[in-house]
PDB file of C-alpha atoms in Angstrom:
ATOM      1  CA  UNK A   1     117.445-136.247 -57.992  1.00  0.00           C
ATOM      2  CA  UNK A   2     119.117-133.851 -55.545  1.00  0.00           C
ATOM      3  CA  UNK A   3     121.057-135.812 -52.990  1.00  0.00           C
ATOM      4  CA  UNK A   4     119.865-136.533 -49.733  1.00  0.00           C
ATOM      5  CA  UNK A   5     122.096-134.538 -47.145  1.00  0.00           C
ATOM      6  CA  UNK A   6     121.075-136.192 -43.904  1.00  0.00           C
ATOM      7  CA  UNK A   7     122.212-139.864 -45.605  1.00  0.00           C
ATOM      8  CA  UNK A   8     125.383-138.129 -46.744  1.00  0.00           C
ATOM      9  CA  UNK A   9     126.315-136.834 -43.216  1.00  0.00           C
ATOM     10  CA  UNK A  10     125.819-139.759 -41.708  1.00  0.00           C
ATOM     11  CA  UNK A  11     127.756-141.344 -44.053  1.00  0.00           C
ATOM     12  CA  UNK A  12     130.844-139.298 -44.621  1.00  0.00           C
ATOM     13  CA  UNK A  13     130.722-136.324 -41.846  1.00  0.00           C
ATOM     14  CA  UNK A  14     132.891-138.312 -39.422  1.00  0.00           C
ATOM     15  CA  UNK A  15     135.593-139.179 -42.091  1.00  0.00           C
ATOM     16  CA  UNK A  16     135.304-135.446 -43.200  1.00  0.00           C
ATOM     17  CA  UNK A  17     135.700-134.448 -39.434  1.00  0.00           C
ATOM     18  CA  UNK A  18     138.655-136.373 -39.079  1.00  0.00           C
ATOM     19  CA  UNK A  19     140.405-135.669 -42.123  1.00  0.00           C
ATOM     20  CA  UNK A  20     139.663-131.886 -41.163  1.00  0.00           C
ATOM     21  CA  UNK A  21     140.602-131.661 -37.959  1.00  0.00           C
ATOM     22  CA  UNK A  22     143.724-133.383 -38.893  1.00  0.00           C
ATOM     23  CA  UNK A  23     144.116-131.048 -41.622  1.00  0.00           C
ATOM     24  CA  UNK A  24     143.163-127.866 -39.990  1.00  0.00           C
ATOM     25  CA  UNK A  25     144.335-128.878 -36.110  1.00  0.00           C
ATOM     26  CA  UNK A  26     141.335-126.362 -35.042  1.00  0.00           C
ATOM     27  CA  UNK A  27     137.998-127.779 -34.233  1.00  0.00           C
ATOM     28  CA  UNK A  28     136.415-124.232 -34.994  1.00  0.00           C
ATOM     29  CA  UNK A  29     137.959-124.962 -38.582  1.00  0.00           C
ATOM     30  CA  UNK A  30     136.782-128.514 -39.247  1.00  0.00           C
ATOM     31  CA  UNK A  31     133.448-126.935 -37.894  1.00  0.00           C
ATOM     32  CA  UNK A  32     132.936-124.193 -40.276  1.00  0.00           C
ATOM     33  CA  UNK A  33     134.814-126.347 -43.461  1.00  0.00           C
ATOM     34  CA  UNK A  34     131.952-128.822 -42.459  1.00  0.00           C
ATOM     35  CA  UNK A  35     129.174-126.157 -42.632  1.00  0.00           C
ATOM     36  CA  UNK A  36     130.525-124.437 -45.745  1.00  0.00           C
ATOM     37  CA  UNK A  37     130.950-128.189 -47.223  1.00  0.00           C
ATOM     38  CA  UNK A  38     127.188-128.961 -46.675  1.00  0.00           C
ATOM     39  CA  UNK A  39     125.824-125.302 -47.661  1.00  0.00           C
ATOM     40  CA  UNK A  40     127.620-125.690 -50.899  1.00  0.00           C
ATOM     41  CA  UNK A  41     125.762-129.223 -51.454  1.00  0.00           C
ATOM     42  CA  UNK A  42     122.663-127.793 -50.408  1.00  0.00           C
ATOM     43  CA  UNK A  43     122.929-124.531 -53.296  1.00  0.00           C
ATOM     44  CA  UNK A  44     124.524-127.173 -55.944  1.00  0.00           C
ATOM     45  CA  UNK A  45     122.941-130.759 -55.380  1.00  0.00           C
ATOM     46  CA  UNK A  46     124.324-131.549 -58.957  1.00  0.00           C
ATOM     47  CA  UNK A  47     127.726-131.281 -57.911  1.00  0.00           C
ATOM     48  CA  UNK A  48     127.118-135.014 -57.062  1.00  0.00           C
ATOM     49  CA  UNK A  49     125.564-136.063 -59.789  1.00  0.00           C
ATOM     50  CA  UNK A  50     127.416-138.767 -61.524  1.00  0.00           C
ATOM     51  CA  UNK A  51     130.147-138.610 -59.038  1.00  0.00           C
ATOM     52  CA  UNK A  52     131.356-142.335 -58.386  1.00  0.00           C
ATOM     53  CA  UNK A  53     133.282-142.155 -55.471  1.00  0.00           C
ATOM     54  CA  UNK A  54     131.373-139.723 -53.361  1.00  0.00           C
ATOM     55  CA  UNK A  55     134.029-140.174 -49.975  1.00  0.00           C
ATOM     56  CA  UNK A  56     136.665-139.002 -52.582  1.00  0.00           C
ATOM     57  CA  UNK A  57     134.862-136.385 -53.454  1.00  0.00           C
ATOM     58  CA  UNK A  58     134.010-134.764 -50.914  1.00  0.00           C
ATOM     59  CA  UNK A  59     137.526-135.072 -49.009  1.00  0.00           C
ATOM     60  CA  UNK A  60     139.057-133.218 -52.192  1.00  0.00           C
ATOM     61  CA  UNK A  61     136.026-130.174 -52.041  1.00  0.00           C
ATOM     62  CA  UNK A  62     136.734-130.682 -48.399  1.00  0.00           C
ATOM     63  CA  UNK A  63     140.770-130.335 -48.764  1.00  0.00           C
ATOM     64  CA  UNK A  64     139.991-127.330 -50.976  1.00  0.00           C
ATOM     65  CA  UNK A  65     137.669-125.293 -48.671  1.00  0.00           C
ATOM     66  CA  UNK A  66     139.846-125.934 -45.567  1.00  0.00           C
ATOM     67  CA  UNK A  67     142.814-124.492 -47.611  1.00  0.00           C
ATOM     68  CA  UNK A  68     140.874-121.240 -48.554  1.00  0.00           C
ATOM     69  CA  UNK A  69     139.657-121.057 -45.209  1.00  0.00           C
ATOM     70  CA  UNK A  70     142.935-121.270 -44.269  1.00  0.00           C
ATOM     71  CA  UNK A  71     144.186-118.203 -47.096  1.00  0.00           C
ATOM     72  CA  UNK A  72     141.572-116.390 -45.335  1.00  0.00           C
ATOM     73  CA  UNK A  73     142.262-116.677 -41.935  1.00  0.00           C
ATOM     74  CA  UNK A  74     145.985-115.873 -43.109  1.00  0.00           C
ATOM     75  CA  UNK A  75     144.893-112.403 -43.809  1.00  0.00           C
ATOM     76  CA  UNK A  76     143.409-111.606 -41.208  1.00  0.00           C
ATOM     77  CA  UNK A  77     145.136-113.167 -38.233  1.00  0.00           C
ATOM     78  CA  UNK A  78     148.481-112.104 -36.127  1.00  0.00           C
ATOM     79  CA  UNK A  79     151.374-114.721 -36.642  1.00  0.00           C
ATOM     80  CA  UNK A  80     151.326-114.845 -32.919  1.00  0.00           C
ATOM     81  CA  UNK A  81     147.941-115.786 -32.237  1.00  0.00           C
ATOM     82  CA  UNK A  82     148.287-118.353 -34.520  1.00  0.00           C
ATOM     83  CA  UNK A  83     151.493-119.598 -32.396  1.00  0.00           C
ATOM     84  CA  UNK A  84     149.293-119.397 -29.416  1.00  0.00           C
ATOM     85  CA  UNK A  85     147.205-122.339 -30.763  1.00  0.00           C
ATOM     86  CA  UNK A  86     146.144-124.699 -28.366  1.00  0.00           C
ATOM     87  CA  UNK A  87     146.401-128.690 -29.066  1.00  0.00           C
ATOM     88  CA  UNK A  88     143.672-130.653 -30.431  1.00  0.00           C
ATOM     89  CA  UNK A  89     142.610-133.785 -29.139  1.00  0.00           C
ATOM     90  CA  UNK A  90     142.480-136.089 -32.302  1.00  0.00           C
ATOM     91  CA  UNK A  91     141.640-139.278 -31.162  1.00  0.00           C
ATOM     92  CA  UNK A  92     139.122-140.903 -29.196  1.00  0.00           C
ATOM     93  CA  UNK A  93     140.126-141.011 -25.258  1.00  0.00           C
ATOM     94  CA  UNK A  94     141.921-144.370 -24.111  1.00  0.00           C
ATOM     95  CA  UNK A  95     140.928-145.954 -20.883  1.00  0.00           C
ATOM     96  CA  UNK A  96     144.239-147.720 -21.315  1.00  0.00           C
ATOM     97  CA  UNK A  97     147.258-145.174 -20.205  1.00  0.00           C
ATOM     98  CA  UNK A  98     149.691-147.070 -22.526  1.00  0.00           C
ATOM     99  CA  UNK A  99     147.121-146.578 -25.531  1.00  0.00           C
ATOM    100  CA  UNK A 100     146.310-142.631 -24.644  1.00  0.00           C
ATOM    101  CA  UNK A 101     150.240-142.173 -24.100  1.00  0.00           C
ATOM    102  CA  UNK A 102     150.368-143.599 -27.802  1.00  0.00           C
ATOM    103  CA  UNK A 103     147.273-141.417 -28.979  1.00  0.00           C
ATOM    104  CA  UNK A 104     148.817-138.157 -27.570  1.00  0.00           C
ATOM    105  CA  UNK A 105     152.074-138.796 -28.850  1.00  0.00           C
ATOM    106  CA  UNK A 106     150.602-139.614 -32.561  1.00  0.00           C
ATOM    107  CA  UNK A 107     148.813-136.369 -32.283  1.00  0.00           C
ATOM    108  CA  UNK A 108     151.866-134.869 -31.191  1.00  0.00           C
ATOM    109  CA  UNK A 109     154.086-136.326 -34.126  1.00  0.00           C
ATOM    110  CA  UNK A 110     151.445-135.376 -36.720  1.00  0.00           C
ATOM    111  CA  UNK A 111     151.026-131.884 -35.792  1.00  0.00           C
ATOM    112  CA  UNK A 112     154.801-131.982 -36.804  1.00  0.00           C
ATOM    113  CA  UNK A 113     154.660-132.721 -40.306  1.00  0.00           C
ATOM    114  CA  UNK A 114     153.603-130.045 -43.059  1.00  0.00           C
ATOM    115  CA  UNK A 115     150.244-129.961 -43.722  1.00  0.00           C
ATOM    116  CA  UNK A 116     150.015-131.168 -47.223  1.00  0.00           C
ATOM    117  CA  UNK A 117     152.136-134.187 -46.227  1.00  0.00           C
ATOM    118  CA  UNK A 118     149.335-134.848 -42.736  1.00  0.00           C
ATOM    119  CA  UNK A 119     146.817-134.792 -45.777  1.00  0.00           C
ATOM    120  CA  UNK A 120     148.512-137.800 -47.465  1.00  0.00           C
ATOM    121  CA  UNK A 121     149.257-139.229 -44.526  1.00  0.00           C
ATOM    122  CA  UNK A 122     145.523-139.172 -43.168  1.00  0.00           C
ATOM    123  CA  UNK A 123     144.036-140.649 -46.628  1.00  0.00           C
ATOM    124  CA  UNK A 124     146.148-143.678 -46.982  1.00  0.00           C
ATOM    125  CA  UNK A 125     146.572-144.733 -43.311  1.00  0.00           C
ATOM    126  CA  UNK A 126     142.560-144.001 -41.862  1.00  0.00           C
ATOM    127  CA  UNK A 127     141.249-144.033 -45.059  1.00  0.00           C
ATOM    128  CA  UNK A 128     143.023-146.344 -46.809  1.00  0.00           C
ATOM    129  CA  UNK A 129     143.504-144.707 -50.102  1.00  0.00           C
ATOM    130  CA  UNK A 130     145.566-145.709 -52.968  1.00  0.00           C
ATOM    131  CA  UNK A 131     148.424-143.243 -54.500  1.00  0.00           C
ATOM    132  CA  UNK A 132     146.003-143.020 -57.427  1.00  0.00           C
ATOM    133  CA  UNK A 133     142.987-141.727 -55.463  1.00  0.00           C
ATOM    134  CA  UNK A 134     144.856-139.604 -52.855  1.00  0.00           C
ATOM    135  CA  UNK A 135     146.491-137.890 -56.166  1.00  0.00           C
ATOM    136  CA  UNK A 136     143.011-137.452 -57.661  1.00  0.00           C
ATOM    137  CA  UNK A 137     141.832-136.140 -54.290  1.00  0.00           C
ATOM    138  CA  UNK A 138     144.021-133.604 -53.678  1.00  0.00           C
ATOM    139  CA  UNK A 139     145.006-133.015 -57.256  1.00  0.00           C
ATOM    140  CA  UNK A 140     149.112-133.909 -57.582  1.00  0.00           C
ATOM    141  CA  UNK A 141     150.788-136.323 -59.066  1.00  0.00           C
ATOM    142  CA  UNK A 142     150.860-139.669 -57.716  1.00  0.00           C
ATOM    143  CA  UNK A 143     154.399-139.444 -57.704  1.00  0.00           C
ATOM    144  CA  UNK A 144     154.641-137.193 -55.422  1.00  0.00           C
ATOM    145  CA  UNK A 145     151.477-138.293 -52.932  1.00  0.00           C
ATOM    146  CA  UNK A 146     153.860-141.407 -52.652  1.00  0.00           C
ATOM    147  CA  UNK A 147     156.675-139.143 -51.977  1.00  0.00           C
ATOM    148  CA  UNK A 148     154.834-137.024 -49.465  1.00  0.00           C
ATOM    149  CA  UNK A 149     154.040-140.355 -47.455  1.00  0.00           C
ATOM    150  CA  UNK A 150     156.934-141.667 -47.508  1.00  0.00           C
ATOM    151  CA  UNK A 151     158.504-138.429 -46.099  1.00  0.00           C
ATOM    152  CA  UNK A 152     155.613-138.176 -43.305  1.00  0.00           C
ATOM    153  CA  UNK A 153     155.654-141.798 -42.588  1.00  0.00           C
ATOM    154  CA  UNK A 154     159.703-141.430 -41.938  1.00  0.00           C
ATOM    155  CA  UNK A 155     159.152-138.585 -39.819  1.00  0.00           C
ATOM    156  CA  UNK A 156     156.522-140.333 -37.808  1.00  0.00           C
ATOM    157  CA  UNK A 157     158.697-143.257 -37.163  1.00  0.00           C
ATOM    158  CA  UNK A 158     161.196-141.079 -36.076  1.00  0.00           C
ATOM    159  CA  UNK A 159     159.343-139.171 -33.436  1.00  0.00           C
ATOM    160  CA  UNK A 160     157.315-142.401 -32.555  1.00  0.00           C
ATOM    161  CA  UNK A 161     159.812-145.306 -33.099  1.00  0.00           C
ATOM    162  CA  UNK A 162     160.877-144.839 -28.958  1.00  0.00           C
ATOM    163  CA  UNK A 163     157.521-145.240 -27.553  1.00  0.00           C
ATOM    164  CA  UNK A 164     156.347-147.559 -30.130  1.00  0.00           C
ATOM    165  CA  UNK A 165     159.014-150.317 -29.348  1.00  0.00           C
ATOM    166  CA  UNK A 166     158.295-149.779 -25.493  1.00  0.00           C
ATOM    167  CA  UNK A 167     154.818-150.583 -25.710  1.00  0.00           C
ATOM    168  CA  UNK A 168     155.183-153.363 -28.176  1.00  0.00           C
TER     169      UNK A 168
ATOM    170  CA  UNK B   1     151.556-152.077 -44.711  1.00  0.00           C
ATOM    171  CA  UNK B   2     154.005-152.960 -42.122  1.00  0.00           C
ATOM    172  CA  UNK B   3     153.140-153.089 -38.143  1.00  0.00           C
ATOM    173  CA  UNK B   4     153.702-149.253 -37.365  1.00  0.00           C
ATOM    174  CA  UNK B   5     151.550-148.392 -40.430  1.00  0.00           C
ATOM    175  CA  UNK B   6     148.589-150.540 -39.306  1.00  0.00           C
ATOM    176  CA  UNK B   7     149.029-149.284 -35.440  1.00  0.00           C
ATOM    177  CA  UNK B   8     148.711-145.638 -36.831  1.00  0.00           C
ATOM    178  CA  UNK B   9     145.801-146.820 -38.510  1.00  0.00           C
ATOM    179  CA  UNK B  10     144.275-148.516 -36.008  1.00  0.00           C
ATOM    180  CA  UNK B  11     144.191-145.362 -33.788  1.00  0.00           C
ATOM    181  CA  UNK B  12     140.754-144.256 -34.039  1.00  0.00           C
ATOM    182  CA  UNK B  13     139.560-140.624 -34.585  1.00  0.00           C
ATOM    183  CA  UNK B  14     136.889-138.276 -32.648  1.00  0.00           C
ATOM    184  CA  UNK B  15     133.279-138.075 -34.265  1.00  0.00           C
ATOM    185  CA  UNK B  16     132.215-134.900 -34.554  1.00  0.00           C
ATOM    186  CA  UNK B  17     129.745-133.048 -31.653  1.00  0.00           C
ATOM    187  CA  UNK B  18     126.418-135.027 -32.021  1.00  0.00           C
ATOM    188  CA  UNK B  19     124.988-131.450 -31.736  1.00  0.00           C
ATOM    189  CA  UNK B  20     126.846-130.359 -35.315  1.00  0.00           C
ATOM    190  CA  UNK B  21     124.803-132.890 -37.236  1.00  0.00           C
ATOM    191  CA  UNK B  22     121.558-130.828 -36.959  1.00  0.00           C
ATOM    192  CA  UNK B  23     122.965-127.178 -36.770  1.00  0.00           C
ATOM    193  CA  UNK B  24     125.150-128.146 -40.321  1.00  0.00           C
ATOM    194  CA  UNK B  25     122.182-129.894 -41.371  1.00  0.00           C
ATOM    195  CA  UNK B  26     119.573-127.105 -40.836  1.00  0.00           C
ATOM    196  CA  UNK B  27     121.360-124.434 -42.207  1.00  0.00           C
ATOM    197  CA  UNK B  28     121.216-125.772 -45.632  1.00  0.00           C
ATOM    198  CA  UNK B  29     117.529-126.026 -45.323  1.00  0.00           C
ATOM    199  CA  UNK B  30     117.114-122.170 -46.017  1.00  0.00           C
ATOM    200  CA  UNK B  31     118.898-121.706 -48.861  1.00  0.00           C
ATOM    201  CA  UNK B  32     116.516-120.954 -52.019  1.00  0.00           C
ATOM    202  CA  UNK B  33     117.896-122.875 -54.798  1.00  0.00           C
ATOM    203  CA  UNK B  34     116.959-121.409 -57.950  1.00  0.00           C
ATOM    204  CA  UNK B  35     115.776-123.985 -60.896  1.00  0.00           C
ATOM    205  CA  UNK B  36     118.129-122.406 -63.311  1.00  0.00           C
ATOM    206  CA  UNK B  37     119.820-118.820 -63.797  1.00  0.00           C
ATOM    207  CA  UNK B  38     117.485-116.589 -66.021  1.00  0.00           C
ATOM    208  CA  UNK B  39     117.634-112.919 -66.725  1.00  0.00           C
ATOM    209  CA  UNK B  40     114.908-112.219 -64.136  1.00  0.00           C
ATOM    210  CA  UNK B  41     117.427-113.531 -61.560  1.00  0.00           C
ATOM    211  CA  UNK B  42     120.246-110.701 -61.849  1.00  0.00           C
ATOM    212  CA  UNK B  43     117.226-108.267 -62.465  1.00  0.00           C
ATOM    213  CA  UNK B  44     115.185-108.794 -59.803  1.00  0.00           C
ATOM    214  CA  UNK B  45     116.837-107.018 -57.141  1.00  0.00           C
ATOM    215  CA  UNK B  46     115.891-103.296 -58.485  1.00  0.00           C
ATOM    216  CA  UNK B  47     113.831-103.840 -61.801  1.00  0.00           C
ATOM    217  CA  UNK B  48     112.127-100.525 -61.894  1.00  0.00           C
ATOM    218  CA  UNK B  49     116.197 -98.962 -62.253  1.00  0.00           C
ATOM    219  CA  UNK B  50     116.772-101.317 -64.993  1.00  0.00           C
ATOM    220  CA  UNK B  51     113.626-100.387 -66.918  1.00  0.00           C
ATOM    221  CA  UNK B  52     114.378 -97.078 -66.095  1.00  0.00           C
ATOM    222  CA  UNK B  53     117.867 -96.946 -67.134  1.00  0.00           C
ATOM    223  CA  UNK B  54     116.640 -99.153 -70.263  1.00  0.00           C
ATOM    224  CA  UNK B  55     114.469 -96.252 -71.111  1.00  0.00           C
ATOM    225  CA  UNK B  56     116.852 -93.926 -70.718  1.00  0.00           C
ATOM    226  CA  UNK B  57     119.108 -95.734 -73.073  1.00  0.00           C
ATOM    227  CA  UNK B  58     116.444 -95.642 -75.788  1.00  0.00           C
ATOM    228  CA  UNK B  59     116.135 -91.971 -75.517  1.00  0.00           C
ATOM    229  CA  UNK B  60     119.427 -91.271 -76.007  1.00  0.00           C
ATOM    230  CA  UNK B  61     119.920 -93.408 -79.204  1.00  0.00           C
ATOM    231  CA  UNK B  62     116.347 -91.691 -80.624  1.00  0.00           C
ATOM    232  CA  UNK B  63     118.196 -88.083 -79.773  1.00  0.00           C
ATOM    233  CA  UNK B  64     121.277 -89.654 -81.544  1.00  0.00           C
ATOM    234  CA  UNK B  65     119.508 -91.072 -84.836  1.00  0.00           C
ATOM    235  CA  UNK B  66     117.607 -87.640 -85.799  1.00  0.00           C
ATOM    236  CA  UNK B  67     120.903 -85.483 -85.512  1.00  0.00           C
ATOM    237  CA  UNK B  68     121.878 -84.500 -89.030  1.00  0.00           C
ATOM    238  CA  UNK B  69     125.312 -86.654 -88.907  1.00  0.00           C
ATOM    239  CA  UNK B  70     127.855 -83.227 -88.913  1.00  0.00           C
ATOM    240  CA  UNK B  71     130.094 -83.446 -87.141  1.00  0.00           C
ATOM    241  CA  UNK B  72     130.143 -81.469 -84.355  1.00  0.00           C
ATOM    242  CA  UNK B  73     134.155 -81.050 -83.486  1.00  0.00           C
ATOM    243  CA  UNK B  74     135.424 -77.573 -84.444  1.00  0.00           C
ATOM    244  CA  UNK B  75     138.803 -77.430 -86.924  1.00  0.00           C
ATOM    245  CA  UNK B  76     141.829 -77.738 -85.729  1.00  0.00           C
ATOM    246  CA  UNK B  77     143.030 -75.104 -83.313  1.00  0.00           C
ATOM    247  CA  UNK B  78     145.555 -73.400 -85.192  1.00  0.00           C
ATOM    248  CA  UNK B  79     142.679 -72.024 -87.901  1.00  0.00           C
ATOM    249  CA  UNK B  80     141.019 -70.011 -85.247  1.00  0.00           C
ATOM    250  CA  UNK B  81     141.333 -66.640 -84.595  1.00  0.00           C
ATOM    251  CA  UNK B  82     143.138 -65.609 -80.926  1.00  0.00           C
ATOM    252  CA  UNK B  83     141.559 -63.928 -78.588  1.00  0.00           C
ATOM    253  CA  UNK B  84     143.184 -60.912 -76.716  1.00  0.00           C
ATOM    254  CA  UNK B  85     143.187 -61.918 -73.611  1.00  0.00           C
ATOM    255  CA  UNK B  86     144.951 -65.259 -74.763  1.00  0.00           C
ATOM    256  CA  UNK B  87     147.723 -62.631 -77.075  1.00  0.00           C
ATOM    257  CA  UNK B  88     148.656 -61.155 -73.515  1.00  0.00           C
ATOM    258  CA  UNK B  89     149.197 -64.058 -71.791  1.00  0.00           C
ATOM    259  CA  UNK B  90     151.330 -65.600 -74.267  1.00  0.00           C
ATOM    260  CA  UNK B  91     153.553 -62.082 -74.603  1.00  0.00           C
ATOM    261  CA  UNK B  92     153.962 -61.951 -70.621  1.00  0.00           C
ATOM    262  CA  UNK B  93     155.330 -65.682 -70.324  1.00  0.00           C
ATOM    263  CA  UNK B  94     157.408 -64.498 -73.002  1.00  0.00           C
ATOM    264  CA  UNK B  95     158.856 -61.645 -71.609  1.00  0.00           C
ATOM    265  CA  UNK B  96     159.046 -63.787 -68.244  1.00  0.00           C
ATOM    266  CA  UNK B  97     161.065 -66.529 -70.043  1.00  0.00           C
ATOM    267  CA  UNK B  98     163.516 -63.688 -71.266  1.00  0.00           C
ATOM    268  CA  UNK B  99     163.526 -62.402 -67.566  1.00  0.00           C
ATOM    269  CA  UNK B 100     164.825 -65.428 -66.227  1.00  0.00           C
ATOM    270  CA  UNK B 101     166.966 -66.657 -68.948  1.00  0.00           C
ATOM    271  CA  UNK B 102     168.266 -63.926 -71.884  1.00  0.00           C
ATOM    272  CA  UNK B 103     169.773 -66.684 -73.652  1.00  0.00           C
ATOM    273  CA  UNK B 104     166.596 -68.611 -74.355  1.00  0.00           C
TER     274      UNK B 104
END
């Protein structure tokens, strides 16, 4: 039975957003990663079929379309347009300044780390992803998914650990 | 997870544009999903070429059968006799060679 794409996107697309836009730091990106995602679904429905974890599964197709979009756009764009990327808002506005200080600053910090580490990052704090299935979603060894956090998690504390204790 | 972990975690992301969910879900709503792959699928797109070239093809190995199996390569190049023209030539690259270098 093919799978029914509406449920799916209601389900998953904002987890998929979020882990793309993370990823990718370009709305545009996340947009068309999200479009290629559901096309491919659409031409393929039994790429799902007896899949058991279909939010891992998609984040790793996800993971791997965002990094050939990203091989692509390589290609064909200047270094320094690239450079001239503007911030992405991440998070949800705060009402509270201490909380959208906090938000901007996270966004900040994570647009800091190397991409592959942001991934691990993203799956084990928001969506709360063991070593195990992080390593199975992005395909490395656990060893090193553990690594990777622990590396992006330092850094994070590092660059956050100021503004964190104030607002404790 | 200690305290900073679960404060990153708590931070919430955006959704994305309520306008996506119909453009990203529309889109996939024209794409023709064939049942399965058959031969008809790679030769749809011109099949009068393929029948044509197919055709073709059949000639060819017909013409090929009936040919009395000879073969039709002459003997080796040495065996046959030189033409004049071909005598010349070699004699005036000769004499050229000499003209440049006598000790050759």
């Amino acid at each position: 039975m093919p799978p029914d794409l509406q449920q799916l996107y209601d389900a998953h697309a904002p987890a998929l957003f979020a882990f793309l836009i993370n990823f990718t730091r370009r709305e545009a990106d996340a947009r068309d990663v999200l479009q290629e995602l559901f096309l491919k679904l659409a031409a393929r429905p039994e790429r799902l079929e007896g899949i058991r974890e279909a939010r891992a599964y998609l984040l790793r197709l996800a993971h791997h379309l965002a990094i050939d979009a990203h091989r692509r756009r390589a290609t064909h764009e200047a270094a320094v347009e690239r450079a001239a990327i503007e911030p992405v808002a991440l998070f949800v506005e705060s009402a509270d300044p201490d909380e959208a200080a906090f938000r901007a600053a996270l966004a900040e910090a994570l647009a800091e780390l190397p991409a592959e580490q942001r991934a691990v990052v993203h799956l084990k704090l928001w969506e709360q992803m063991t070593f195990a299935e992080i390593a199975e979603a992005l395909e490395i060894p656990a060893n090193t998914a553990a690594s990777r956090y622990r590396y992006g998690l330092d850094k994070l504390q590092t660059l956050l650990r100021p503004l964190y204790e104030e607002l404790r | 997870m200690n305290d900073f972990e679960r404060k990153l975690s708590q931070q919430p992301f955006r959704t994305p544009p309520p306008e996506w969910r119909d453009a990203i879900l529309n889109a996939p709503a024209n794409v023709i999903v064939p049942a399965s792959w058959t031969w008809r699928d790679w030769l749809w797109p011109s099949p009068k070429a393929w029948a044509a070239l197919a055709a073709l093809w059949m000639i060819c190995a017909a013409v090929g059968l009936q040919g009395d199996g000879t073969p039709t390569v002459e003997g080796p190049v040495a065996q046959q006799p030189v033409d004049g023209a071909t005598l010349l030539a070699f004699h005036q690259a000769q004499s050229l060679n000499y003209a440049i270098d006598p000790s050759n």
